Amino acid sequence: MTYDPNNIFAKILRGEIPCKSLYEDDFVLAFHDIQPQAPIHALVIPKGPYQNQDAFAVQATEAEIVGFTRALGKVAAMVGLVEGGYRSISNCGANGGQEVPHYHVHLLGGGSLGRMVSKKD
Ligand code: AMP
């Protein structure tokens, strides 16, 4: 799978469509999820063209990886997730249910989130 530069998060990074921005630095952009799944639901995305966590882990520079990881902590603190606890999720590929093919981490919280993965019947 190659990176699709027309995915929606690439368009947000280029300023072609708006987002409710939370934080930006040299390595990342963070913004509110458009369809929040918890009282607080932020997305953190790298600025580089990585389609998922695998690509990021293999291809990103050490500076990008450090910058991204530090930003996860900054954003979690910024939106008030640290004290009560929270969940970070990165859906990867078909089985992971990934919809947008640009690496992103969901930061979710603001209340109890229940089980990590819903039980299958
Ligand atoms: P995933 O299933 O992990 O790929 O998650 C993609 C997430 O992107 C979903 O939670 C969507 O609600 C969110 N999303 C899609 N389009 C936008 C947008 N324009 N602004 C903010 N969040 C978005």
mmCIF file with all atom_site columns, C-alpha atoms and ligand atoms in Angstrom:
data_model
loop_
_atom_site.group_PDB
_atom_site.id
_atom_site.type_symbol
_atom_site.label_atom_id
_atom_site.label_alt_id
_atom_site.label_comp_id
_atom_site.label_asym_id
_atom_site.label_entity_id
_atom_site.label_seq_id
_atom_site.pdbx_PDB_ins_code
_atom_site.Cartn_x
_atom_site.Cartn_y
_atom_site.Cartn_z
_atom_site.occupancy
_atom_site.B_iso_or_equiv
_atom_site.pdbx_formal_charge
_atom_site.auth_seq_id
_atom_site.auth_comp_id
_atom_site.auth_asym_id
_atom_site.auth_atom_id
_atom_site.pdbx_PDB_model_num
ATOM   1   C CA  . MET A 1 1   ? 0.000   0.000   0.000  1.00 0.00 ? 1   MET A CA  1
ATOM   2   C CA  . THR A 1 2   ? 1.428   3.357   -0.992 1.00 0.00 ? 2   THR A CA  1
ATOM   3   C CA  . TYR A 1 3   ? 0.557   6.661   0.636  1.00 0.00 ? 3   TYR A CA  1
ATOM   4   C CA  . ASP A 1 4   ? -2.466  8.411   -0.904 1.00 0.00 ? 4   ASP A CA  1
ATOM   5   C CA  . PRO A 1 5   ? -1.788  12.164  -0.877 1.00 0.00 ? 5   PRO A CA  1
ATOM   6   C CA  . ASN A 1 6   ? -5.489  12.843  -1.394 1.00 0.00 ? 6   ASN A CA  1
ATOM   7   C CA  . ASN A 1 7   ? -6.606  11.351  1.912  1.00 0.00 ? 7   ASN A CA  1
ATOM   8   C CA  . ILE A 1 8   ? -8.595  13.679  4.144  1.00 0.00 ? 8   ILE A CA  1
ATOM   9   C CA  . PHE A 1 9   ? -5.847  14.214  6.721  1.00 0.00 ? 9   PHE A CA  1
ATOM   10  C CA  . ALA A 1 10  ? -3.358  15.139  3.975  1.00 0.00 ? 10  ALA A CA  1
ATOM   11  C CA  . LYS A 1 11  ? -5.892  17.740  2.835  1.00 0.00 ? 11  LYS A CA  1
ATOM   12  C CA  . ILE A 1 12  ? -6.179  19.049  6.404  1.00 0.00 ? 12  ILE A CA  1
ATOM   13  C CA  . LEU A 1 13  ? -2.373  19.287  6.615  1.00 0.00 ? 13  LEU A CA  1
ATOM   14  C CA  . ARG A 1 14  ? -2.296  21.277  3.361  1.00 0.00 ? 14  ARG A CA  1
ATOM   15  C CA  . GLY A 1 15  ? -5.024  23.594  4.668  1.00 0.00 ? 15  GLY A CA  1
ATOM   16  C CA  . GLU A 1 16  ? -7.442  22.505  1.936  1.00 0.00 ? 16  GLU A CA  1
ATOM   17  C CA  . ILE A 1 17  ? -10.133 21.577  4.434  1.00 0.00 ? 17  ILE A CA  1
ATOM   18  C CA  . PRO A 1 18  ? -10.599 22.958  7.933  1.00 0.00 ? 18  PRO A CA  1
ATOM   19  C CA  . CYS A 1 19  ? -10.180 21.254  11.282 1.00 0.00 ? 19  CYS A CA  1
ATOM   20  C CA  . LYS A 1 20  ? -10.689 22.223  14.914 1.00 0.00 ? 20  LYS A CA  1
ATOM   21  C CA  . SER A 1 21  ? -7.002  22.511  15.643 1.00 0.00 ? 21  SER A CA  1
ATOM   22  C CA  . LEU A 1 22  ? -5.601  21.807  19.109 1.00 0.00 ? 22  LEU A CA  1
ATOM   23  C CA  . TYR A 1 23  ? -1.847  21.826  18.666 1.00 0.00 ? 23  TYR A CA  1
ATOM   24  C CA  . GLU A 1 24  ? 0.780   22.088  15.939 1.00 0.00 ? 24  GLU A CA  1
ATOM   25  C CA  . ASP A 1 25  ? 4.557   21.901  15.816 1.00 0.00 ? 25  ASP A CA  1
ATOM   26  C CA  . ASP A 1 26  ? 7.231   20.874  13.295 1.00 0.00 ? 26  ASP A CA  1
ATOM   27  C CA  . PHE A 1 27  ? 6.224   17.212  13.492 1.00 0.00 ? 27  PHE A CA  1
ATOM   28  C CA  . VAL A 1 28  ? 2.523   16.960  14.205 1.00 0.00 ? 28  VAL A CA  1
ATOM   29  C CA  . LEU A 1 29  ? -0.926  18.442  13.948 1.00 0.00 ? 29  LEU A CA  1
ATOM   30  C CA  . ALA A 1 30  ? -3.605  17.628  16.534 1.00 0.00 ? 30  ALA A CA  1
ATOM   31  C CA  . PHE A 1 31  ? -7.291  18.371  16.174 1.00 0.00 ? 31  PHE A CA  1
ATOM   32  C CA  . HIS A 1 32  ? -10.709 17.331  17.461 1.00 0.00 ? 32  HIS A CA  1
ATOM   33  C CA  . ASP A 1 33  ? -12.262 14.260  15.862 1.00 0.00 ? 33  ASP A CA  1
ATOM   34  C CA  . ILE A 1 34  ? -15.257 15.279  13.753 1.00 0.00 ? 34  ILE A CA  1
ATOM   35  C CA  . GLN A 1 35  ? -17.343 12.404  15.182 1.00 0.00 ? 35  GLN A CA  1
ATOM   36  C CA  . PRO A 1 36  ? -16.238 12.111  18.796 1.00 0.00 ? 36  PRO A CA  1
ATOM   37  C CA  . GLN A 1 37  ? -16.538 8.663   20.362 1.00 0.00 ? 37  GLN A CA  1
ATOM   38  C CA  . ALA A 1 38  ? -15.987 9.950   23.911 1.00 0.00 ? 38  ALA A CA  1
ATOM   39  C CA  . PRO A 1 39  ? -16.464 13.269  25.754 1.00 0.00 ? 39  PRO A CA  1
ATOM   40  C CA  . ILE A 1 40  ? -12.897 14.120  24.735 1.00 0.00 ? 40  ILE A CA  1
ATOM   41  C CA  . HIS A 1 41  ? -11.634 12.739  21.409 1.00 0.00 ? 41  HIS A CA  1
ATOM   42  C CA  . ALA A 1 42  ? -8.501  14.213  19.871 1.00 0.00 ? 42  ALA A CA  1
ATOM   43  C CA  . LEU A 1 43  ? -6.493  13.011  16.880 1.00 0.00 ? 43  LEU A CA  1
ATOM   44  C CA  . VAL A 1 44  ? -2.739  13.417  16.572 1.00 0.00 ? 44  VAL A CA  1
ATOM   45  C CA  . ILE A 1 45  ? -1.195  13.003  13.122 1.00 0.00 ? 45  ILE A CA  1
ATOM   46  C CA  . PRO A 1 46  ? 2.384   13.279  11.890 1.00 0.00 ? 46  PRO A CA  1
ATOM   47  C CA  . LYS A 1 47  ? 3.112   15.832  9.178  1.00 0.00 ? 47  LYS A CA  1
ATOM   48  C CA  . GLY A 1 48  ? 5.010   13.270  7.130  1.00 0.00 ? 48  GLY A CA  1
ATOM   49  C CA  . PRO A 1 49  ? 3.350   10.973  4.563  1.00 0.00 ? 49  PRO A CA  1
ATOM   50  C CA  . TYR A 1 50  ? 2.896   7.726   6.497  1.00 0.00 ? 50  TYR A CA  1
ATOM   51  C CA  . GLN A 1 51  ? -0.211  5.663   5.801  1.00 0.00 ? 51  GLN A CA  1
ATOM   52  C CA  . ASN A 1 52  ? -0.323  3.864   9.120  1.00 0.00 ? 52  ASN A CA  1
ATOM   53  C CA  . GLN A 1 53  ? 1.591   2.984   12.271 1.00 0.00 ? 53  GLN A CA  1
ATOM   54  C CA  . ASP A 1 54  ? 3.632   0.323   10.492 1.00 0.00 ? 54  ASP A CA  1
ATOM   55  C CA  . ALA A 1 55  ? 4.874   2.741   7.854  1.00 0.00 ? 55  ALA A CA  1
ATOM   56  C CA  . PHE A 1 56  ? 5.646   5.311   10.528 1.00 0.00 ? 56  PHE A CA  1
ATOM   57  C CA  . ALA A 1 57  ? 7.583   2.802   12.655 1.00 0.00 ? 57  ALA A CA  1
ATOM   58  C CA  . VAL A 1 58  ? 9.663   1.655   9.682  1.00 0.00 ? 58  VAL A CA  1
ATOM   59  C CA  . GLN A 1 59  ? 10.127  4.855   7.676  1.00 0.00 ? 59  GLN A CA  1
ATOM   60  C CA  . ALA A 1 60  ? 9.968   7.851   10.025 1.00 0.00 ? 60  ALA A CA  1
ATOM   61  C CA  . THR A 1 61  ? 13.151  9.484   11.252 1.00 0.00 ? 61  THR A CA  1
ATOM   62  C CA  . GLU A 1 62  ? 14.079  9.288   14.907 1.00 0.00 ? 62  GLU A CA  1
ATOM   63  C CA  . ALA A 1 63  ? 13.316  13.001  15.235 1.00 0.00 ? 63  ALA A CA  1
ATOM   64  C CA  . GLU A 1 64  ? 9.819   12.425  13.828 1.00 0.00 ? 64  GLU A CA  1
ATOM   65  C CA  . ILE A 1 65  ? 9.211   9.509   16.181 1.00 0.00 ? 65  ILE A CA  1
ATOM   66  C CA  . VAL A 1 66  ? 10.392  11.443  19.212 1.00 0.00 ? 66  VAL A CA  1
ATOM   67  C CA  . GLY A 1 67  ? 8.459   14.540  18.144 1.00 0.00 ? 67  GLY A CA  1
ATOM   68  C CA  . PHE A 1 68  ? 5.291   12.529  17.629 1.00 0.00 ? 68  PHE A CA  1
ATOM   69  C CA  . THR A 1 69  ? 5.544   10.712  20.948 1.00 0.00 ? 69  THR A CA  1
ATOM   70  C CA  . ARG A 1 70  ? 6.216   13.927  22.860 1.00 0.00 ? 70  ARG A CA  1
ATOM   71  C CA  . ALA A 1 71  ? 3.250   15.548  21.131 1.00 0.00 ? 71  ALA A CA  1
ATOM   72  C CA  . LEU A 1 72  ? 0.942   12.724  22.259 1.00 0.00 ? 72  LEU A CA  1
ATOM   73  C CA  . GLY A 1 73  ? 1.794   13.625  25.842 1.00 0.00 ? 73  GLY A CA  1
ATOM   74  C CA  . LYS A 1 74  ? 1.443   17.341  25.247 1.00 0.00 ? 74  LYS A CA  1
ATOM   75  C CA  . VAL A 1 75  ? -1.959  16.989  23.617 1.00 0.00 ? 75  VAL A CA  1
ATOM   76  C CA  . ALA A 1 76  ? -3.242  14.562  26.261 1.00 0.00 ? 76  ALA A CA  1
ATOM   77  C CA  . ALA A 1 77  ? -2.304  17.102  28.934 1.00 0.00 ? 77  ALA A CA  1
ATOM   78  C CA  . MET A 1 78  ? -3.653  20.029  26.922 1.00 0.00 ? 78  MET A CA  1
ATOM   79  C CA  . VAL A 1 79  ? -7.142  18.535  26.564 1.00 0.00 ? 79  VAL A CA  1
ATOM   80  C CA  . GLY A 1 80  ? -7.303  17.459  30.201 1.00 0.00 ? 80  GLY A CA  1
ATOM   81  C CA  . LEU A 1 81  ? -6.915  13.712  29.811 1.00 0.00 ? 81  LEU A CA  1
ATOM   82  C CA  . VAL A 1 82  ? -3.995  13.024  32.100 1.00 0.00 ? 82  VAL A CA  1
ATOM   83  C CA  . GLU A 1 83  ? -5.561  13.255  35.543 1.00 0.00 ? 83  GLU A CA  1
ATOM   84  C CA  . GLY A 1 84  ? -8.539  10.991  34.901 1.00 0.00 ? 84  GLY A CA  1
ATOM   85  C CA  . GLY A 1 85  ? -6.776  8.640   32.528 1.00 0.00 ? 85  GLY A CA  1
ATOM   86  C CA  . TYR A 1 86  ? -7.459  7.952   28.907 1.00 0.00 ? 86  TYR A CA  1
ATOM   87  C CA  . ARG A 1 87  ? -7.014  5.555   26.005 1.00 0.00 ? 87  ARG A CA  1
ATOM   88  C CA  . SER A 1 88  ? -4.846  5.920   22.916 1.00 0.00 ? 88  SER A CA  1
ATOM   89  C CA  . ILE A 1 89  ? -5.735  3.892   19.840 1.00 0.00 ? 89  ILE A CA  1
ATOM   90  C CA  . SER A 1 90  ? -4.220  3.566   16.405 1.00 0.00 ? 90  SER A CA  1
ATOM   91  C CA  . ASN A 1 91  ? -6.330  1.561   13.988 1.00 0.00 ? 91  ASN A CA  1
ATOM   92  C CA  . CYS A 1 92  ? -4.125  -0.058  11.382 1.00 0.00 ? 92  CYS A CA  1
ATOM   93  C CA  . GLY A 1 93  ? -5.240  -1.604  8.104  1.00 0.00 ? 93  GLY A CA  1
ATOM   94  C CA  . ALA A 1 94  ? -8.361  -3.588  7.267  1.00 0.00 ? 94  ALA A CA  1
ATOM   95  C CA  . ASN A 1 95  ? -8.640  -5.711  10.406 1.00 0.00 ? 95  ASN A CA  1
ATOM   96  C CA  . GLY A 1 96  ? -7.917  -2.661  12.555 1.00 0.00 ? 96  GLY A CA  1
ATOM   97  C CA  . GLY A 1 97  ? -10.808 -0.814  10.918 1.00 0.00 ? 97  GLY A CA  1
ATOM   98  C CA  . GLN A 1 98  ? -8.628  2.064   9.702  1.00 0.00 ? 98  GLN A CA  1
ATOM   99  C CA  . GLU A 1 99  ? -10.708 4.513   7.653  1.00 0.00 ? 99  GLU A CA  1
ATOM   100 C CA  . VAL A 1 100 ? -8.271  7.326   6.950  1.00 0.00 ? 100 VAL A CA  1
ATOM   101 C CA  . PRO A 1 101 ? -4.965  6.147   5.422  1.00 0.00 ? 101 PRO A CA  1
ATOM   102 C CA  . HIS A 1 102 ? -2.734  8.671   7.169  1.00 0.00 ? 102 HIS A CA  1
ATOM   103 C CA  . TYR A 1 103 ? -1.204  7.541   10.474 1.00 0.00 ? 103 TYR A CA  1
ATOM   104 C CA  . HIS A 1 104 ? -3.085  8.917   13.454 1.00 0.00 ? 104 HIS A CA  1
ATOM   105 C CA  . VAL A 1 105 ? -3.526  8.237   17.127 1.00 0.00 ? 105 VAL A CA  1
ATOM   106 C CA  . HIS A 1 106 ? -6.895  8.711   18.790 1.00 0.00 ? 106 HIS A CA  1
ATOM   107 C CA  . LEU A 1 107 ? -6.765  10.120  22.335 1.00 0.00 ? 107 LEU A CA  1
ATOM   108 C CA  . LEU A 1 108 ? -10.039 9.347   24.088 1.00 0.00 ? 108 LEU A CA  1
ATOM   109 C CA  . GLY A 1 109 ? -11.317 10.095  27.571 1.00 0.00 ? 109 GLY A CA  1
ATOM   110 C CA  . GLY A 1 110 ? -13.316 12.449  29.716 1.00 0.00 ? 110 GLY A CA  1
ATOM   111 C CA  . GLY A 1 111 ? -15.220 9.533   31.278 1.00 0.00 ? 111 GLY A CA  1
ATOM   112 C CA  . SER A 1 112 ? -15.016 5.787   31.692 1.00 0.00 ? 112 SER A CA  1
ATOM   113 C CA  . LEU A 1 113 ? -14.412 4.114   28.334 1.00 0.00 ? 113 LEU A CA  1
ATOM   114 C CA  . GLY A 1 114 ? -15.475 0.584   29.204 1.00 0.00 ? 114 GLY A CA  1
ATOM   115 C CA  . ARG A 1 115 ? -13.835 -2.481  27.725 1.00 0.00 ? 115 ARG A CA  1
ATOM   116 C CA  . MET A 1 116 ? -10.858 -2.107  25.422 1.00 0.00 ? 116 MET A CA  1
ATOM   117 C CA  . VAL A 1 117 ? -12.439 -4.194  22.661 1.00 0.00 ? 117 VAL A CA  1
ATOM   118 C CA  . SER A 1 118 ? -16.142 -5.010  22.455 1.00 0.00 ? 118 SER A CA  1
ATOM   119 C CA  . LYS A 1 119 ? -16.911 -8.692  22.913 1.00 0.00 ? 119 LYS A CA  1
ATOM   120 C CA  . LYS A 1 120 ? -17.876 -10.624 19.822 1.00 0.00 ? 120 LYS A CA  1
ATOM   121 C CA  . ASP A 1 121 ? -21.065 -12.738 20.156 1.00 0.00 ? 121 ASP A CA  1
HETATM 122 P P1  . AMP B 2 .   ? -9.777  5.550   11.762 1.00 0.00 ? 1   AMP B P1  1
HETATM 123 O O1  . AMP B 2 .   ? -10.978 4.660   11.662 1.00 0.00 ? 1   AMP B O1  1
HETATM 124 O O2  . AMP B 2 .   ? -8.848  5.145   12.869 1.00 0.00 ? 1   AMP B O2  1
HETATM 125 O O3  . AMP B 2 .   ? -9.086  5.722   10.432 1.00 0.00 ? 1   AMP B O3  1
HETATM 126 O O4  . AMP B 2 .   ? -10.314 6.956   12.235 1.00 0.00 ? 1   AMP B O4  1
HETATM 127 C C1  . AMP B 2 .   ? -10.519 8.046   11.405 1.00 0.00 ? 1   AMP B C1  1
HETATM 128 C C2  . AMP B 2 .   ? -11.134 9.131   12.252 1.00 0.00 ? 1   AMP B C2  1
HETATM 129 O O5  . AMP B 2 .   ? -11.076 10.340  11.537 1.00 0.00 ? 1   AMP B O5  1
HETATM 130 C C3  . AMP B 2 .   ? -12.609 8.896   12.616 1.00 0.00 ? 1   AMP B C3  1
HETATM 131 O O6  . AMP B 2 .   ? -12.734 8.883   14.037 1.00 0.00 ? 1   AMP B O6  1
HETATM 132 C C4  . AMP B 2 .   ? -13.331 10.090  11.982 1.00 0.00 ? 1   AMP B C4  1
HETATM 133 O O7  . AMP B 2 .   ? -14.397 10.564  12.754 1.00 0.00 ? 1   AMP B O7  1
HETATM 134 C C5  . AMP B 2 .   ? -12.197 11.102  11.862 1.00 0.00 ? 1   AMP B C5  1
HETATM 135 N N1  . AMP B 2 .   ? -12.353 12.106  10.818 1.00 0.00 ? 1   AMP B N1  1
HETATM 136 C C6  . AMP B 2 .   ? -12.686 11.901  9.517  1.00 0.00 ? 1   AMP B C6  1
HETATM 137 N N2  . AMP B 2 .   ? -12.717 13.063  8.845  1.00 0.00 ? 1   AMP B N2  1
HETATM 138 C C7  . AMP B 2 .   ? -12.386 14.022  9.743  1.00 0.00 ? 1   AMP B C7  1
HETATM 139 C C8  . AMP B 2 .   ? -12.241 15.437  9.672  1.00 0.00 ? 1   AMP B C8  1
HETATM 140 N N3  . AMP B 2 .   ? -12.446 16.112  8.520  1.00 0.00 ? 1   AMP B N3  1
HETATM 141 N N4  . AMP B 2 .   ? -11.904 16.118  10.782 1.00 0.00 ? 1   AMP B N4  1
HETATM 142 C C9  . AMP B 2 .   ? -11.705 15.445  11.949 1.00 0.00 ? 1   AMP B C9  1
HETATM 143 N N5  . AMP B 2 .   ? -11.814 14.124  12.080 1.00 0.00 ? 1   AMP B N5  1
HETATM 144 C C10 . AMP B 2 .   ? -12.160 13.415  10.999 1.00 0.00 ? 1   AMP B C10 1
#
